[in-house]
PDB file of C-alpha atoms and ligand atoms in Angstrom:
ATOM      1  CA  MET F 299      -7.377  20.077  -2.129  1.00 90.00           C
ATOM      2  CA  GLU F 300     -11.207  20.325  -2.585  1.00 92.00           C
ATOM      3  CA  ARG F 301     -10.673  20.465  -6.362  1.00 94.00           C
ATOM      4  CA  ILE F 302      -8.348  17.461  -6.405  1.00 94.00           C
ATOM      5  CA  ILE F 303     -10.907  15.577  -4.390  1.00 94.00           C
ATOM      6  CA  ALA F 304     -13.678  16.616  -6.690  1.00 95.00           C
ATOM      7  CA  ALA F 305     -11.561  15.711  -9.970  1.00 95.00           C
ATOM      8  CA  ILE F 306     -10.722  12.258  -8.425  1.00 92.00           C
ATOM      9  CA  GLU F 307     -14.367  11.534  -7.645  1.00 92.00           C
ATOM     10  CA  ALA F 308     -15.347  12.626 -11.184  1.00 94.00           C
ATOM     11  CA  GLY F 309     -12.582  10.401 -12.580  1.00 92.00           C
ATOM     12  CA  LYS F 310     -10.914  13.263 -14.407  1.00 94.00           C
ATOM     13  CA  ARG F 311      -7.472  12.215 -14.888  1.00 94.00           C
ATOM     14  CA  LYS F 312      -6.099  15.092 -16.882  1.00 95.00           C
ATOM     15  CA  GLN F 313      -7.584  17.485 -14.415  1.00 95.00           C
ATOM     16  CA  VAL F 314      -6.187  15.462 -11.524  1.00 94.00           C
ATOM     17  CA  LYS F 315      -2.646  15.582 -13.070  1.00 94.00           C
ATOM     18  CA  TRP F 316      -2.898  19.273 -13.660  1.00 95.00           C
ATOM     19  CA  LEU F 317      -4.090  20.105 -10.171  1.00 96.00           C
ATOM     20  CA  ILE F 318      -1.487  18.040  -8.439  1.00 95.00           C
ATOM     21  CA  GLU F 319       1.247  19.670 -10.456  1.00 93.00           C
ATOM     22  CA  GLN F 320      -0.110  23.163  -9.545  1.00 94.00           C
ATOM     23  CA  ALA F 321      -0.239  22.142  -5.861  1.00 94.00           C
ATOM     24  CA  LEU F 322       3.359  20.972  -6.008  1.00 93.00           C
ATOM     25  CA  LEU F 323       4.365  24.234  -7.733  1.00 92.00           C
ATOM     26  CA  GLU F 324       2.588  26.158  -5.016  1.00 93.00           C
ATOM     27  CA  GLY F 325       4.836  24.584  -2.459  1.00 92.00           C
ATOM     28  CA  HIS F 326       2.503  21.841  -1.001  1.00 91.00           C
ATOM     29  CA  ASP F 327       4.430  18.648  -0.321  1.00 87.00           C
ATOM     30  CA  ALA F 328       3.565  15.209  -1.628  1.00 86.00           C
ATOM     31  CA  LYS F 329       2.544  13.849   1.791  1.00 81.00           C
ATOM     32  CA  GLU F 330       0.106  16.801   2.458  1.00 87.00           C
ATOM     33  CA  ILE F 331      -1.400  16.189  -1.061  1.00 90.00           C
ATOM     34  CA  VAL F 332      -1.869  12.465  -0.198  1.00 86.00           C
ATOM     35  CA  ASP F 333      -3.345  13.160   3.373  1.00 84.00           C
ATOM     36  CA  LEU F 334      -5.611  16.073   2.424  1.00 90.00           C
ATOM     37  CA  GLY F 335      -6.322  15.233  -1.265  1.00 90.00           C
ATOM     38  CA  LEU F 336      -6.019  11.599  -2.321  1.00 88.00           C
ATOM     39  CA  LEU F 337      -7.099   9.881   0.923  1.00 82.00           C
ATOM     40  CA  PRO F 338     -10.177  11.912   1.483  1.00 86.00           C
ATOM     41  CA  ALA F 339     -11.090  11.402  -2.134  1.00 88.00           C
ATOM     42  CA  MET F 340     -10.978   7.647  -1.953  1.00 80.00           C
ATOM     43  CA  GLU F 341     -12.797   7.637   1.378  1.00 80.00           C
ATOM     44  CA  SER F 342     -15.518   9.638  -0.219  1.00 86.00           C
ATOM     45  CA  VAL F 343     -15.687   7.282  -3.272  1.00 84.00           C
ATOM     46  CA  SER F 344     -15.890   4.236  -0.788  1.00 77.00           C
ATOM     47  CA  ARG F 345     -18.651   6.013   1.104  1.00 81.00           C
ATOM     48  CA  LYS F 346     -20.605   6.814  -2.241  1.00 86.00           C
ATOM     49  CA  TYR F 347     -20.070   3.278  -3.365  1.00 79.00           C
ATOM     50  CA  HIS F 348     -21.377   1.910  -0.159  1.00 76.00           C
ATOM     51  CA  SER F 349     -24.377   4.077  -0.161  1.00 85.00           C
ATOM     52  CA  ALA F 350     -25.241   3.117  -3.801  1.00 85.00           C
ATOM     53  CA  GLN F 351     -24.597   6.667  -5.129  1.00 89.00           C
ATOM     54  CA  PHE F 352     -21.624   5.192  -7.103  1.00 86.00           C
ATOM     55  CA  TYR F 353     -21.432   1.907  -9.041  1.00 85.00           C
ATOM     56  CA  VAL F 354     -18.574  -0.088 -10.115  1.00 81.00           C
ATOM     57  CA  PRO F 355     -17.915   2.021 -13.332  1.00 86.00           C
ATOM     58  CA  GLU F 356     -17.580   5.191 -11.424  1.00 88.00           C
ATOM     59  CA  VAL F 357     -15.357   3.510  -8.870  1.00 84.00           C
ATOM     60  CA  ILE F 358     -13.141   2.320 -11.649  1.00 83.00           C
ATOM     61  CA  LEU F 359     -12.825   5.760 -13.165  1.00 89.00           C
ATOM     62  CA  ALA F 360     -12.003   7.306  -9.796  1.00 88.00           C
ATOM     63  CA  SER F 361      -9.493   4.663  -9.205  1.00 84.00           C
ATOM     64  CA  HIS F 362      -7.682   5.406 -12.501  1.00 86.00           C
ATOM     65  CA  ALA F 363      -7.716   9.062 -11.560  1.00 90.00           C
ATOM     66  CA  MET F 364      -6.346   8.115  -8.164  1.00 86.00           C
ATOM     67  CA  THR F 365      -3.472   6.130  -9.863  1.00 84.00           C
ATOM     68  CA  VAL F 366      -2.582   9.220 -11.903  1.00 88.00           C
ATOM     69  CA  GLY F 367      -2.115  11.026  -8.624  1.00 89.00           C
ATOM     70  CA  THR F 368      -0.128   8.316  -6.842  1.00 84.00           C
ATOM     71  CA  THR F 369       2.141   8.089  -9.885  1.00 84.00           C
ATOM     72  CA  ILE F 370       2.971  11.702 -10.014  1.00 87.00           C
ATOM     73  CA  LEU F 371       3.537  11.863  -6.144  1.00 84.00           C
ATOM     74  CA  SER F 372       5.529   8.539  -6.001  1.00 77.00           C
ATOM     75  CA  ASP F 373       8.010  10.255  -8.375  1.00 73.00           C
ATOM     76  CA  GLN F 374       8.210  13.081  -5.939  1.00 74.00           C
ATOM     77  CA  MET F 375       8.756  10.941  -2.951  1.00 69.00           C
ATOM     78  CA  GLU F 376      11.285   8.732  -4.717  1.00 59.00           C
ATOM     79  CA  GLU F 377      13.664  11.752  -4.815  1.00 55.00           C
ATOM     80  CA  TRP F 378      15.253  10.351  -1.663  1.00 51.00           C
ATOM     81  CA  SER F 379      18.760  11.453  -1.292  1.00 55.00           C
ATOM     82  CA  GLY F 380      20.102   9.415   1.549  1.00 62.00           C
ATOM     83  CA  ASP F 381      21.103   5.681   1.581  1.00 72.00           C
ATOM     84  CA  PRO F 382      18.164   3.322   1.451  1.00 81.00           C
ATOM     85  CA  ILE F 383      17.126   2.197   4.991  1.00 89.00           C
ATOM     86  CA  GLY F 384      16.060  -1.248   3.818  1.00 95.00           C
ATOM     87  CA  ARG F 385      14.353  -3.316   1.088  1.00 96.00           C
ATOM     88  CA  VAL F 386      10.669  -4.016   1.029  1.00 97.00           C
ATOM     89  CA  VAL F 387       8.830  -6.395  -1.378  1.00 98.00           C
ATOM     90  CA  ILE F 388       5.088  -5.433  -1.563  1.00 98.00           C
ATOM     91  CA  GLY F 389       1.993  -6.606  -3.334  1.00 98.00           C
ATOM     92  CA  THR F 390      -1.677  -7.416  -3.138  1.00 98.00           C
ATOM     93  CA  VAL F 391      -2.266 -11.083  -2.536  1.00 98.00           C
ATOM     94  CA  LYS F 392      -3.566 -13.713  -5.022  1.00 98.00           C
ATOM     95  CA  GLY F 393      -7.134 -13.234  -6.273  1.00 98.00           C
ATOM     96  CA  ASP F 394      -7.225  -9.585  -5.273  1.00 98.00           C
ATOM     97  CA  LEU F 395      -7.120  -6.704  -7.625  1.00 96.00           C
ATOM     98  CA  HIS F 396      -7.424  -3.836  -5.213  1.00 95.00           C
ATOM     99  CA  ASN F 397      -4.244  -1.883  -5.442  1.00 90.00           C
ATOM    100  CA  ILE F 398      -4.924   1.730  -4.282  1.00 87.00           C
ATOM    101  CA  GLY F 399      -4.181   1.167  -0.647  1.00 88.00           C
ATOM    102  CA  LYS F 400      -1.069  -0.951  -1.442  1.00 92.00           C
ATOM    103  CA  ASN F 401       0.156   1.793  -3.857  1.00 87.00           C
ATOM    104  CA  LEU F 402      -0.167   4.324  -1.018  1.00 84.00           C
ATOM    105  CA  VAL F 403       1.711   2.063   1.465  1.00 89.00           C
ATOM    106  CA  ALA F 404       4.475   1.734  -1.223  1.00 89.00           C
ATOM    107  CA  MET F 405       4.681   5.473  -1.633  1.00 81.00           C
ATOM    108  CA  MET F 406       4.860   6.202   2.083  1.00 80.00           C
ATOM    109  CA  LEU F 407       7.678   3.523   2.499  1.00 86.00           C
ATOM    110  CA  ARG F 408       9.716   5.143  -0.205  1.00 81.00           C
ATOM    111  CA  GLY F 409       8.967   8.471   1.459  1.00 73.00           C
ATOM    112  CA  VAL F 410      10.709   7.367   4.685  1.00 77.00           C
ATOM    113  CA  GLY F 411      13.693   5.900   2.695  1.00 83.00           C
ATOM    114  CA  PHE F 412      13.014   2.271   1.873  1.00 90.00           C
ATOM    115  CA  THR F 413      13.813   0.794  -1.603  1.00 91.00           C
ATOM    116  CA  VAL F 414      10.468  -0.724  -2.612  1.00 92.00           C
ATOM    117  CA  TYR F 415       9.835  -3.407  -5.078  1.00 96.00           C
ATOM    118  CA  ASP F 416       6.160  -3.378  -6.071  1.00 95.00           C
ATOM    119  CA  LEU F 417       4.949  -6.792  -7.313  1.00 97.00           C
ATOM    120  CA  GLY F 418       1.653  -5.377  -8.319  1.00 96.00           C
ATOM    121  CA  TYR F 419      -1.705  -7.160  -7.440  1.00 97.00           C
ATOM    122  CA  ASP F 420      -3.000 -10.744  -7.698  1.00 98.00           C
ATOM    123  CA  VAL F 421       0.482 -11.835  -6.588  1.00 98.00           C
ATOM    124  CA  ASP F 422       0.949 -15.589  -5.990  1.00 98.00           C
ATOM    125  CA  ALA F 423       2.338 -16.756  -2.672  1.00 98.00           C
ATOM    126  CA  ASP F 424       5.455 -18.281  -4.280  1.00 98.00           C
ATOM    127  CA  VAL F 425       6.097 -15.061  -6.129  1.00 98.00           C
ATOM    128  CA  PHE F 426       6.283 -13.165  -2.675  1.00 98.00           C
ATOM    129  CA  VAL F 427       8.584 -15.834  -1.406  1.00 98.00           C
ATOM    130  CA  GLU F 428      10.878 -16.005  -4.517  1.00 98.00           C
ATOM    131  CA  LYS F 429      11.248 -12.156  -4.932  1.00 98.00           C
ATOM    132  CA  ALA F 430      11.907 -11.535  -1.279  1.00 98.00           C
ATOM    133  CA  GLY F 431      14.734 -14.064  -1.547  1.00 97.00           C
ATOM    134  CA  GLU F 432      16.053 -12.766  -4.840  1.00 97.00           C
ATOM    135  CA  LEU F 433      15.978  -9.070  -3.828  1.00 95.00           C
ATOM    136  CA  GLU F 434      17.299  -9.793  -0.280  1.00 96.00           C
ATOM    137  CA  ALA F 435      14.247  -8.017   1.148  1.00 97.00           C
ATOM    138  CA  ASP F 436      14.153  -7.029   4.829  1.00 97.00           C
ATOM    139  CA  ILE F 437      10.287  -6.759   4.875  1.00 98.00           C
ATOM    140  CA  ILE F 438       7.435  -8.364   2.986  1.00 98.00           C
ATOM    141  CA  CYS F 439       4.359  -6.361   2.813  1.00 98.00           C
ATOM    142  CA  MET F 440       0.912  -7.897   1.873  1.00 98.00           C
ATOM    143  CA  SER F 441      -2.354  -6.253   1.154  1.00 98.00           C
ATOM    144  CA  ALA F 442      -5.721  -7.702   1.003  1.00 98.00           C
ATOM    145  CA  MET F 443      -9.133  -6.039   0.491  1.00 97.00           C
ATOM    146  CA  LEU F 444     -11.316  -9.106   0.194  1.00 98.00           C
ATOM    147  CA  THR F 445     -12.075 -11.344   3.184  1.00 98.00           C
ATOM    148  CA  THR F 446     -11.890 -14.264   0.706  1.00 98.00           C
ATOM    149  CA  THR F 447      -8.167 -13.494  -0.099  1.00 98.00           C
ATOM    150  CA  MET F 448      -7.029 -12.839   3.443  1.00 98.00           C
ATOM    151  CA  PRO F 449      -6.052 -16.604   3.877  1.00 98.00           C
ATOM    152  CA  GLU F 450      -3.392 -15.966   1.146  1.00 98.00           C
ATOM    153  CA  MET F 451      -1.328 -14.002   3.654  1.00 98.00           C
ATOM    154  CA  ARG F 452      -1.200 -17.071   5.886  1.00 98.00           C
ATOM    155  CA  LYS F 453      -0.148 -19.190   2.877  1.00 98.00           C
ATOM    156  CA  VAL F 454       2.920 -16.908   2.291  1.00 98.00           C
ATOM    157  CA  ILE F 455       3.926 -17.030   5.965  1.00 98.00           C
ATOM    158  CA  GLY F 456       3.517 -20.839   5.789  1.00 98.00           C
ATOM    159  CA  ARG F 457       5.819 -20.998   2.695  1.00 98.00           C
ATOM    160  CA  LEU F 458       8.484 -19.034   4.522  1.00 98.00           C
ATOM    161  CA  VAL F 459       8.245 -21.288   7.511  1.00 98.00           C
ATOM    162  CA  ASN F 460       8.486 -24.448   5.430  1.00 97.00           C
ATOM    163  CA  LEU F 461      11.529 -23.110   3.661  1.00 97.00           C
ATOM    164  CA  ARG F 462      13.059 -22.253   7.064  1.00 97.00           C
ATOM    165  CA  VAL F 463      13.396 -18.599   6.030  1.00 97.00           C
ATOM    166  CA  ARG F 464      10.663 -17.033   8.123  1.00 97.00           C
ATOM    167  CA  GLU F 465      13.189 -15.414  10.565  1.00 95.00           C
ATOM    168  CA  ARG F 466      14.926 -13.495   7.694  1.00 96.00           C
ATOM    169  CA  TYR F 467      11.934 -11.253   7.068  1.00 98.00           C
ATOM    170  CA  ILE F 468       9.676  -8.899   8.906  1.00 97.00           C
ATOM    171  CA  VAL F 469       6.096  -9.687   7.629  1.00 98.00           C
ATOM    172  CA  MET F 470       3.804  -6.861   7.474  1.00 98.00           C
ATOM    173  CA  VAL F 471       0.019  -7.080   6.556  1.00 98.00           C
ATOM    174  CA  GLY F 472      -2.783  -4.711   6.018  1.00 98.00           C
ATOM    175  CA  GLY F 473      -5.918  -3.727   3.995  1.00 97.00           C
ATOM    176  CA  ALA F 474      -9.461  -2.844   5.166  1.00 95.00           C
ATOM    177  CA  PRO F 475     -10.509  -6.358   6.337  1.00 97.00           C
ATOM    178  CA  VAL F 476      -7.276  -7.084   8.024  1.00 98.00           C
ATOM    179  CA  THR F 477      -6.974  -6.565  11.871  1.00 98.00           C
ATOM    180  CA  GLU F 478      -4.452  -6.770  14.496  1.00 97.00           C
ATOM    181  CA  VAL F 479      -5.907  -9.992  15.844  1.00 98.00           C
ATOM    182  CA  PHE F 480      -5.887 -11.629  12.402  1.00 98.00           C
ATOM    183  CA  ALA F 481      -2.224 -10.439  11.838  1.00 98.00           C
ATOM    184  CA  LYS F 482      -1.236 -12.102  15.162  1.00 98.00           C
ATOM    185  CA  ARG F 483      -3.256 -15.228  14.397  1.00 98.00           C
ATOM    186  CA  ILE F 484      -1.428 -15.885  11.117  1.00 98.00           C
ATOM    187  CA  GLY F 485       2.011 -15.114  12.632  1.00 98.00           C
ATOM    188  CA  ALA F 486       2.696 -11.813  10.920  1.00 98.00           C
ATOM    189  CA  ASP F 487       5.076  -9.331  12.686  1.00 97.00           C
ATOM    190  CA  LEU F 488       3.397  -6.083  11.965  1.00 97.00           C
ATOM    191  CA  TYR F 489       0.054  -4.665  11.217  1.00 98.00           C
ATOM    192  CA  THR F 490      -1.151  -1.037  10.896  1.00 95.00           C
ATOM    193  CA  ARG F 491      -4.340   0.452   9.972  1.00 91.00           C
ATOM    194  CA  ASP F 492      -3.156   3.124   7.411  1.00 84.00           C
ATOM    195  CA  ALA F 493      -0.259   3.919   5.141  1.00 83.00           C
ATOM    196  CA  GLY F 494       1.430   6.599   7.164  1.00 76.00           C
ATOM    197  CA  MET F 495       1.596   4.419  10.124  1.00 85.00           C
ATOM    198  CA  ALA F 496       2.884   1.513   8.016  1.00 90.00           C
ATOM    199  CA  ALA F 497       5.890   3.495   6.888  1.00 87.00           C
ATOM    200  CA  LEU F 498       6.840   4.561  10.407  1.00 86.00           C
ATOM    201  CA  ALA F 499       6.253   1.239  12.047  1.00 93.00           C
ATOM    202  CA  ALA F 500       8.253  -0.686   9.253  1.00 95.00           C
ATOM    203  CA  LYS F 501      11.125   1.871   9.926  1.00 92.00           C
ATOM    204  CA  GLU F 502      11.007   1.536  13.664  1.00 93.00           C
ATOM    205  CA  THR F 503      10.800  -2.286  13.683  1.00 95.00           C
ATOM    206  CA  LEU F 504      13.650  -2.789  11.172  1.00 95.00           C
ATOM    207  CA  GLN F 505      15.914  -0.387  13.215  1.00 93.00           C
ATOM    208  CA  LYS F 506      14.971  -2.321  16.485  1.00 94.00           C
ATOM    209  CA  ARG F 507      15.713  -5.737  14.835  1.00 91.00           C
ATOM    210  CA  ARG F 508      18.999  -4.604  13.595  1.00 90.00           C
ATOM    211  CA  GLN F 509      19.945  -3.227  17.012  1.00 90.00           C
ATOM    212  CA  GLU F 510      18.991  -6.663  18.628  1.00 87.00           C
ATOM    213  CA  LEU F 511      21.229  -8.503  16.030  1.00 83.00           C
ATOM    214  CA  CYS F 512      24.023  -6.168  16.844  1.00 84.00           C
ATOM    215  CA  ARG F 513      23.919  -7.093  20.551  1.00 77.00           C
TER     216      ARG F 513
HETATM  217  C1  B12 C1151     -12.028   0.752  -5.285  1.00 75.62           C
HETATM  218  C2  B12 C1151     -12.737  -0.574  -5.100  1.00 75.62           C
HETATM  219  C3  B12 C1151     -12.774  -1.485  -5.999  1.00 75.62           C
HETATM  220  C4  B12 C1151     -12.037  -1.289  -7.492  1.00 75.62           C
HETATM  221  C5  B12 C1151     -10.536  -1.583  -7.222  1.00 75.62           C
HETATM  222  C6  B12 C1151      -9.640  -0.580  -8.208  1.00 75.62           C
HETATM  223  C7  B12 C1151      -8.200  -0.650  -7.725  1.00 75.62           C
HETATM  224  N1  B12 C1151      -7.380  -0.458  -8.688  1.00 75.62           N
HETATM  225  O1  B12 C1151      -7.832  -0.859  -6.623  1.00 75.62           O
HETATM  226  C8  B12 C1151     -12.743  -2.371  -8.282  1.00 75.62           C
HETATM  227  C9  B12 C1151     -14.005  -1.671  -8.945  1.00 75.62           C
HETATM  228  C10 B12 C1151     -11.915  -2.998  -9.473  1.00 75.62           C
HETATM  229  C11 B12 C1151     -13.238  -3.259  -7.184  1.00 75.62           C
HETATM  230  C12 B12 C1151     -13.530  -4.565  -7.560  1.00 75.62           C
HETATM  231  C13 B12 C1151     -14.124  -5.461  -6.683  1.00 75.62           C
HETATM  232  N2  B12 C1151     -14.466  -5.089  -5.462  1.00 75.62           N
HETATM  233 CO1  B12 C1151     -14.038  -3.667  -4.558  1.00 75.62          CO
HETATM  234  N3  B12 C1151     -13.974  -1.876  -3.597  1.00 75.62           N
HETATM  235  C14 B12 C1151     -13.443  -0.767  -3.783  1.00 75.62           C
HETATM  236  C15 B12 C1151     -13.676   0.221  -2.707  1.00 75.62           C
HETATM  237  C16 B12 C1151     -14.842   0.998  -3.106  1.00 75.62           C
HETATM  238  C17 B12 C1151     -12.539   1.112  -2.294  1.00 75.62           C
HETATM  239  C18 B12 C1151     -11.166   0.453  -2.001  1.00 75.62           C
HETATM  240  C19 B12 C1151     -10.111   1.470  -1.797  1.00 75.62           C
HETATM  241  O2  B12 C1151      -9.334   1.585  -2.721  1.00 75.62           O
HETATM  242  N4  B12 C1151     -10.016   2.148  -0.648  1.00 75.62           N
HETATM  243  C20 B12 C1151      -9.226   3.312  -0.544  1.00 75.62           C
HETATM  244  C21 B12 C1151      -7.823   2.773   0.004  1.00 75.62           C
HETATM  245  C22 B12 C1151      -6.775   3.982   0.221  1.00 75.62           C
HETATM  246  O3  B12 C1151      -8.032   2.106   1.194  1.00 75.62           O
HETATM  247  P1  B12 C1151      -7.388   0.699   1.549  1.00 75.62           P
HETATM  248  O4  B12 C1151      -7.262  -0.038   0.373  1.00 75.62           O
HETATM  249  O5  B12 C1151      -8.210   0.231   2.871  1.00 75.62           O
HETATM  250  O6  B12 C1151      -5.991   0.942   2.090  1.00 75.62           O
HETATM  251  C23 B12 C1151      -5.612   1.607   3.319  1.00 75.62           C
HETATM  252  C24 B12 C1151      -5.431   0.658   4.415  1.00 75.62           C
HETATM  253  O7  B12 C1151      -6.288  -0.435   4.454  1.00 75.62           O
HETATM  254  C25 B12 C1151      -4.018   0.445   4.520  1.00 75.62           C
HETATM  255  N5  B12 C1151      -3.325  -0.762   3.737  1.00 75.62           N
HETATM  256  C26 B12 C1151      -3.822  -1.220   2.651  1.00 75.62           C
HETATM  257  N6  B12 C1151      -2.923  -2.200   2.234  1.00 75.62           N
HETATM  258  C27 B12 C1151      -1.942  -2.316   3.232  1.00 75.62           C
HETATM  259  C28 B12 C1151      -0.975  -3.227   3.328  1.00 75.62           C
HETATM  260  C29 B12 C1151      -0.085  -3.042   4.460  1.00 75.62           C
HETATM  261  C30 B12 C1151       0.938  -4.064   4.606  1.00 75.62           C
HETATM  262  C31 B12 C1151      -0.405  -2.239   5.478  1.00 75.62           C
HETATM  263  C32 B12 C1151       0.292  -2.131   6.800  1.00 75.62           C
HETATM  264  C33 B12 C1151      -1.525  -1.289   5.312  1.00 75.62           C
HETATM  265  C34 B12 C1151      -2.270  -1.382   4.127  1.00 75.62           C
HETATM  266  O8  B12 C1151      -3.423   1.584   4.007  1.00 75.62           O
HETATM  267  C35 B12 C1151      -4.195   2.196   2.981  1.00 75.62           C
HETATM  268  C36 B12 C1151      -4.106   3.541   3.135  1.00 75.62           C
HETATM  269  O9  B12 C1151      -4.177   4.251   4.332  1.00 75.62           O
HETATM  270  C37 B12 C1151     -14.000  -0.831  -1.508  1.00 75.62           C
HETATM  271  C38 B12 C1151     -15.067  -0.067  -0.498  1.00 75.62           C
HETATM  272  C39 B12 C1151     -14.452   0.098   0.801  1.00 75.62           C
HETATM  273  N7  B12 C1151     -15.225   0.773   1.674  1.00 75.62           N
HETATM  274  O10 B12 C1151     -13.194  -0.075   1.188  1.00 75.62           O
HETATM  275  C40 B12 C1151     -14.557  -1.964  -2.319  1.00 75.62           C
HETATM  276  C41 B12 C1151     -14.504  -3.349  -1.738  1.00 75.62           C
HETATM  277  C42 B12 C1151     -13.160  -3.581  -1.097  1.00 75.62           C
HETATM  278  N8  B12 C1151     -14.774  -4.438  -2.878  1.00 75.62           N
HETATM  279  C43 B12 C1151     -15.326  -5.336  -2.610  1.00 75.62           C
HETATM  280  C44 B12 C1151     -15.770  -6.258  -3.525  1.00 75.62           C
HETATM  281  C45 B12 C1151     -16.666  -7.410  -3.066  1.00 75.62           C
HETATM  282  C46 B12 C1151     -15.243  -6.256  -4.952  1.00 75.62           C
HETATM  283  C47 B12 C1151     -15.526  -7.207  -6.044  1.00 75.62           C
HETATM  284  C48 B12 C1151     -15.683  -8.644  -5.690  1.00 75.62           C
HETATM  285  C49 B12 C1151     -16.747  -6.822  -6.875  1.00 75.62           C
HETATM  286  C50 B12 C1151     -17.894  -5.998  -6.254  1.00 75.62           C
HETATM  287  N9  B12 C1151     -18.871  -6.697  -5.988  1.00 75.62           N
HETATM  288  O11 B12 C1151     -17.760  -4.862  -6.084  1.00 75.62           O
HETATM  289  C51 B12 C1151     -14.448  -6.899  -7.019  1.00 75.62           C
HETATM  290  C52 B12 C1151     -13.182  -7.863  -6.649  1.00 75.62           C
HETATM  291  C53 B12 C1151     -12.166  -7.761  -7.780  1.00 75.62           C
HETATM  292  C54 B12 C1151     -10.989  -8.536  -7.164  1.00 75.62           C
HETATM  293  N10 B12 C1151     -10.855  -9.921  -7.542  1.00 75.62           N
HETATM  294  O12 B12 C1151     -10.133  -7.987  -6.337  1.00 75.62           O
HETATM  295  C55 B12 C1151     -15.768  -5.338  -1.273  1.00 75.62           C
HETATM  296  C56 B12 C1151     -14.992  -6.394  -0.319  1.00 75.62           C
HETATM  297  C57 B12 C1151     -16.019  -7.108   0.670  1.00 75.62           C
HETATM  298  C58 B12 C1151     -15.047  -8.026   1.471  1.00 75.62           C
HETATM  299  N11 B12 C1151     -14.958  -7.636   2.713  1.00 75.62           N
HETATM  300  O13 B12 C1151     -14.567  -8.883   0.988  1.00 75.62           O
HETATM  301  C59 B12 C1151     -15.765  -3.819  -0.768  1.00 75.62           C
HETATM  302  C60 B12 C1151     -15.426  -3.683   0.651  1.00 75.62           C
HETATM  303  C61 B12 C1151     -17.026  -3.192  -1.150  1.00 75.62           C
HETATM  304  C62 B12 C1151     -18.209  -3.684  -0.363  1.00 75.62           C
HETATM  305  N12 B12 C1151     -18.628  -3.114   0.734  1.00 75.62           N
HETATM  306  O14 B12 C1151     -18.798  -4.604  -0.868  1.00 75.62           O
HETATM  307  N13 B12 C1151     -13.357  -2.697  -6.102  1.00 75.62           N
END
């Protein structure tokens, strides 16, 4: 795991790919590699960026190496054999290009059995609403990493309310500047601090909602 962390920090994409493939061959599972390799690597990159040891070019290289890792591990997690437990539409809100955290949330959701439609980053409020309708999603997940883009989340919820379809969806929000208080204030249903908790909370909340509808 230390070598994976070092390779991500150094932005060495080929090495990251090779090391993750080796780790999988040695029997480590995808979640373990995320928890002990990918997440600590990005935490370390964030710290180094914060303390000016890293600048934007190094962060971009590390992000690309991280994406190599999440792509390989997503493929692993997609090997879900049971019926999907629900549908999720996920994206990073308009004006925001940060997608590492969002990718991790998508991966974890797939890991617990959701079918996930990833809309990418810089996603317009109308696209969230249209795609959720088109794909008959159960959950809309929004990620924001900039304080300036957080209001986009409120905008999406506003659109759902105006179209009278708000009750159809569980709206889940997250990202480093997002808080429980903010989530409540904008009328979201769910907030969690990290990707692992997001997947479990999404599953639990959807199951609860279905049980309530059956009563
Ligand atoms: C990597 C990075 C970049 C990369 C992004 C690459 C990419 N492909 O994503 C690049 C270099 C492109 C970039 C650009 C910019 N960035 Co930047 N970036 C970062 C950095 C260093 C790390 C972010 C990250 O990936 N963290 C790791 C992931 C795993 O964590 P995470 O995203 O928080 O996700 C976790 C949780 O939040 C949660 N989660 C995330 N999404 C969701 C969604 C749901 C539904 C749920 C439930 C949970 C959840 O789960 C995840 C995993 O557990 C942060 C610093 C920091 N300390 O966070 C700055 C940071 C976010 N950037 C910042 C800024 C200002 C910018 C720029 C404006 C330029 C600049 N001056 O640096 C541009 C903006 C571009 C744009 N329009 O978006 C600021 C934001 C300040 C603010 N509060 O608004 C930060 C905080 C740095 C700082 N201290 O100044 N950045």
